[in-house]
Short mmCIF file of C-alpha atoms in Angstrom, two decimals:
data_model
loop_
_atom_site.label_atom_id
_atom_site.label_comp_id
_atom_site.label_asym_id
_atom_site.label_seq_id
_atom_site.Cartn_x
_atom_site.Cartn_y
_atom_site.Cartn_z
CA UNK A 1 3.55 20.12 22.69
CA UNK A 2 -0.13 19.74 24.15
CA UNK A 3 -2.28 16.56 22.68
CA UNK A 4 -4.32 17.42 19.78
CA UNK A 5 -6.68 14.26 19.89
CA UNK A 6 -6.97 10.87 21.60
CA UNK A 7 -6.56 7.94 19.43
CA UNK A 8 -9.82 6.86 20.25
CA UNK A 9 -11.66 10.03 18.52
CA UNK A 10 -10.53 8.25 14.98
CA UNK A 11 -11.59 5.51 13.59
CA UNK A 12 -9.21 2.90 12.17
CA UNK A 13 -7.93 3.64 8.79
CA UNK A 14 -6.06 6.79 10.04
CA UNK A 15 -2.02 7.36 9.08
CA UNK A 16 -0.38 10.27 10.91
CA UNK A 17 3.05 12.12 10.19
CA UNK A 18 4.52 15.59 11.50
CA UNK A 19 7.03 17.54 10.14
CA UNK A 20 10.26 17.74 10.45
CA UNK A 21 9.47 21.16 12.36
CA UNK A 22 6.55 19.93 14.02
CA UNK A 23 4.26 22.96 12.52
CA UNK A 24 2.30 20.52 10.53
CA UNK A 25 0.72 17.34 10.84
CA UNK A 26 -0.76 15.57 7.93
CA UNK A 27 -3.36 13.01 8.58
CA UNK A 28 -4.80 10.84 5.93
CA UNK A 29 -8.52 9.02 5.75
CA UNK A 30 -9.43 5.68 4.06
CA UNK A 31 -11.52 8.03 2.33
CA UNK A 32 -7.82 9.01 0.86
CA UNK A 33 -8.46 12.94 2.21
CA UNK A 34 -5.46 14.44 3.53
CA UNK A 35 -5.75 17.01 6.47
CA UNK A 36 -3.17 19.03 7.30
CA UNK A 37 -3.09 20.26 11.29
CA UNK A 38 -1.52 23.69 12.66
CA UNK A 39 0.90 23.17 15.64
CA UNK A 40 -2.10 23.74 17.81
CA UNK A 41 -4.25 20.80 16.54
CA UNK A 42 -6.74 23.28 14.61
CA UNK A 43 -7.50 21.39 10.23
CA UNK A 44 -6.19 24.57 8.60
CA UNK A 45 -6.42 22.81 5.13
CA UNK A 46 -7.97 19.58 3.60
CA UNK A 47 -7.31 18.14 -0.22
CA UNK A 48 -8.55 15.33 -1.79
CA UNK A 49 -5.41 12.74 -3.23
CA UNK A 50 -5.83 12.02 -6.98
CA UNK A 51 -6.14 8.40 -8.71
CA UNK A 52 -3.04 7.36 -11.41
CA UNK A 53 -5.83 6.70 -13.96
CA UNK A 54 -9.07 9.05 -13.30
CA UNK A 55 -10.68 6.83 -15.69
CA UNK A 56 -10.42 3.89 -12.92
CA UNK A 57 -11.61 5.81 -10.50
CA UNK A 58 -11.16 6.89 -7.06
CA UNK A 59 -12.16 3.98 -4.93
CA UNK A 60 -9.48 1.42 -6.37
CA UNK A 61 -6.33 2.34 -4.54
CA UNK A 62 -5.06 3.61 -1.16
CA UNK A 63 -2.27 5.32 0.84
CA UNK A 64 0.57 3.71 0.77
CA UNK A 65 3.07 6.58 2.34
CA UNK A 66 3.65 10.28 2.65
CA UNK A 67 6.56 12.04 3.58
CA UNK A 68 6.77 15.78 3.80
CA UNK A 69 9.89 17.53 2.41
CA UNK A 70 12.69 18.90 4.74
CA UNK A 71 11.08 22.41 4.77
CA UNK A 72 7.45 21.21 5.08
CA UNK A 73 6.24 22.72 1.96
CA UNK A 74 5.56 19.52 0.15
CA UNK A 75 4.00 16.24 0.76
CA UNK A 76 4.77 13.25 -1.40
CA UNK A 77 1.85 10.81 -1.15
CA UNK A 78 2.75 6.80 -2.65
CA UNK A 79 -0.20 5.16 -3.79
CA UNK A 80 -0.96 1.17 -4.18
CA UNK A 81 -2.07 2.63 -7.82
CA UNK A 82 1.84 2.12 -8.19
CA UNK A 83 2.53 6.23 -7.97
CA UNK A 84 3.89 9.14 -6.44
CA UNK A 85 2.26 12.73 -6.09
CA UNK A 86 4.45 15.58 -4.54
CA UNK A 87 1.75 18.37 -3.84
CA UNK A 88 3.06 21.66 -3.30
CA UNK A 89 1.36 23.17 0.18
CA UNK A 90 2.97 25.88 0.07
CA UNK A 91 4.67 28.09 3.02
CA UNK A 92 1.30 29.90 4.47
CA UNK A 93 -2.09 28.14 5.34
CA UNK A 94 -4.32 28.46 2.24
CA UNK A 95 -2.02 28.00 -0.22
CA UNK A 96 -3.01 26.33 -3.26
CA UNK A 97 -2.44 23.05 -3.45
CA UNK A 98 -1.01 21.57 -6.43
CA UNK A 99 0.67 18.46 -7.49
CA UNK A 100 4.39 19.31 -8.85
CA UNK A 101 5.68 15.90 -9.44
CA UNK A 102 4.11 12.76 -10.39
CA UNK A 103 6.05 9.38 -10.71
CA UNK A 104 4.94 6.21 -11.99
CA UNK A 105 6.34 2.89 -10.88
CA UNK A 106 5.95 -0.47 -12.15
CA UNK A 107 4.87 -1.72 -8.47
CA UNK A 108 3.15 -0.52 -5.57
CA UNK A 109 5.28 1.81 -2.85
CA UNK A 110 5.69 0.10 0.24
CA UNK A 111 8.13 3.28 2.58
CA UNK A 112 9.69 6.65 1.45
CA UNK A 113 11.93 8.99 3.32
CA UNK A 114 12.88 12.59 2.26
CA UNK A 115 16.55 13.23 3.82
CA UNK A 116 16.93 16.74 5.11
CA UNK A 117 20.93 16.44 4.13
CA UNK A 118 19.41 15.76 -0.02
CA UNK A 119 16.42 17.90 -0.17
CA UNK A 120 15.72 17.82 -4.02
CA UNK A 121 15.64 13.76 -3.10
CA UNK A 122 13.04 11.28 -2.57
CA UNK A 123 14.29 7.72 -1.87
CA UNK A 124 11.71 4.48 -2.03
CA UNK A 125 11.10 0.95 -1.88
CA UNK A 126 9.31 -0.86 -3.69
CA UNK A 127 6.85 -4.46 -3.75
CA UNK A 128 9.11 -6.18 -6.07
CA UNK A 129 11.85 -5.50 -3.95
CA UNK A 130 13.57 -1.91 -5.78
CA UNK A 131 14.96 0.43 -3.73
CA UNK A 132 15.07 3.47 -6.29
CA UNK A 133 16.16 7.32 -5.39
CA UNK A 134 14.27 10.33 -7.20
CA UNK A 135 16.95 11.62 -8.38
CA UNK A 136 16.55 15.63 -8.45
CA UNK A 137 12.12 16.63 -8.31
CA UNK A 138 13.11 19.04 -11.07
CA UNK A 139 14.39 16.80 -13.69
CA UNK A 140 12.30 13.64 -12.59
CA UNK A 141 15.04 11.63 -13.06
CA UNK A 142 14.96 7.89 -10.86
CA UNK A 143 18.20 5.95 -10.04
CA UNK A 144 18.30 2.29 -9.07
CA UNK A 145 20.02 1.96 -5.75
CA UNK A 146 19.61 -1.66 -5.16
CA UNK A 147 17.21 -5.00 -4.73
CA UNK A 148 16.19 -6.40 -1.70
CA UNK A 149 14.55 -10.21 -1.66
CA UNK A 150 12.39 -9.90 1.60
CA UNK A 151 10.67 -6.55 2.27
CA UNK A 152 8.31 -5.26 5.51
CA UNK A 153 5.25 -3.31 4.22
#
């Protein structure tokens, strides 16, 4: 794999993550725009992330997290507006992009991680300590796995 920028091209305020297959990189602004990146480097698609209340507006939260799912057709975004999007990419560039799931939380979402071994799972922590496990995206259904008392944003 070749470079596809210097860190110095960006300015601060830039989060990063590649798939687990390395044939997309998602890149996400202050500005709270995500660009997604071919294996090449080239922006193949760009989408704007969505507020938990539109009536607050977009400039009163910011990224939190984002992991993409095992196969790299989703993206689940966390969001200091104390929510989850998953957003359906899709398998080709172009797709529509659409948000499938959407999960409120009573705090903001401080890490996520999508195992590849429990696809239909999203696991999260959270800033009042919860550690909570989307159960299956279909059903929307959240376990409590456990509390922690210290934390690491």
């Amino acid at each position: 794999m070749h470079p596809i920028c210097h860190i110095k091209d960006f300015p601060s305020g830039y989060s990063f993550l590649f798939g687990i297959c390395s044939r997309r990189l998602a890149a996400v602004t202050l500005s709270r725009i995500v660009s997604l990146f071919d294996e090449n480097g080239e922006v193949k698609d760009k989408f704007s992330t969505k507020p938990a209340d539109p009536k607050q507006g977009s400039r009163f939260y910011t990224i939190t997290g984002m992991v993409f799912s095992p196969d790299s057709t989703r993206l689940a975004i966390a969001q200091s507006d104390e929510i989850i999007y998953v957003y359906k990419l899709g398998a080709e560039w172009g797709d529509k992009k659409t948000i499938c799931n959407k999960l409120q939380q009573m705090a903001s979402i401080t890490a996520m991680v999508w195992p590849c071994i429990h696809q239909h799972e999203i696991w999260f922590g959270l800033t009042d300590g919860k550690v909570k496990v989307l159960g299956h995206l279909m059903l929307q259904t959240v376990h409590f796995v456990g509390h922690v008392t210290n934390y690491c944003a």
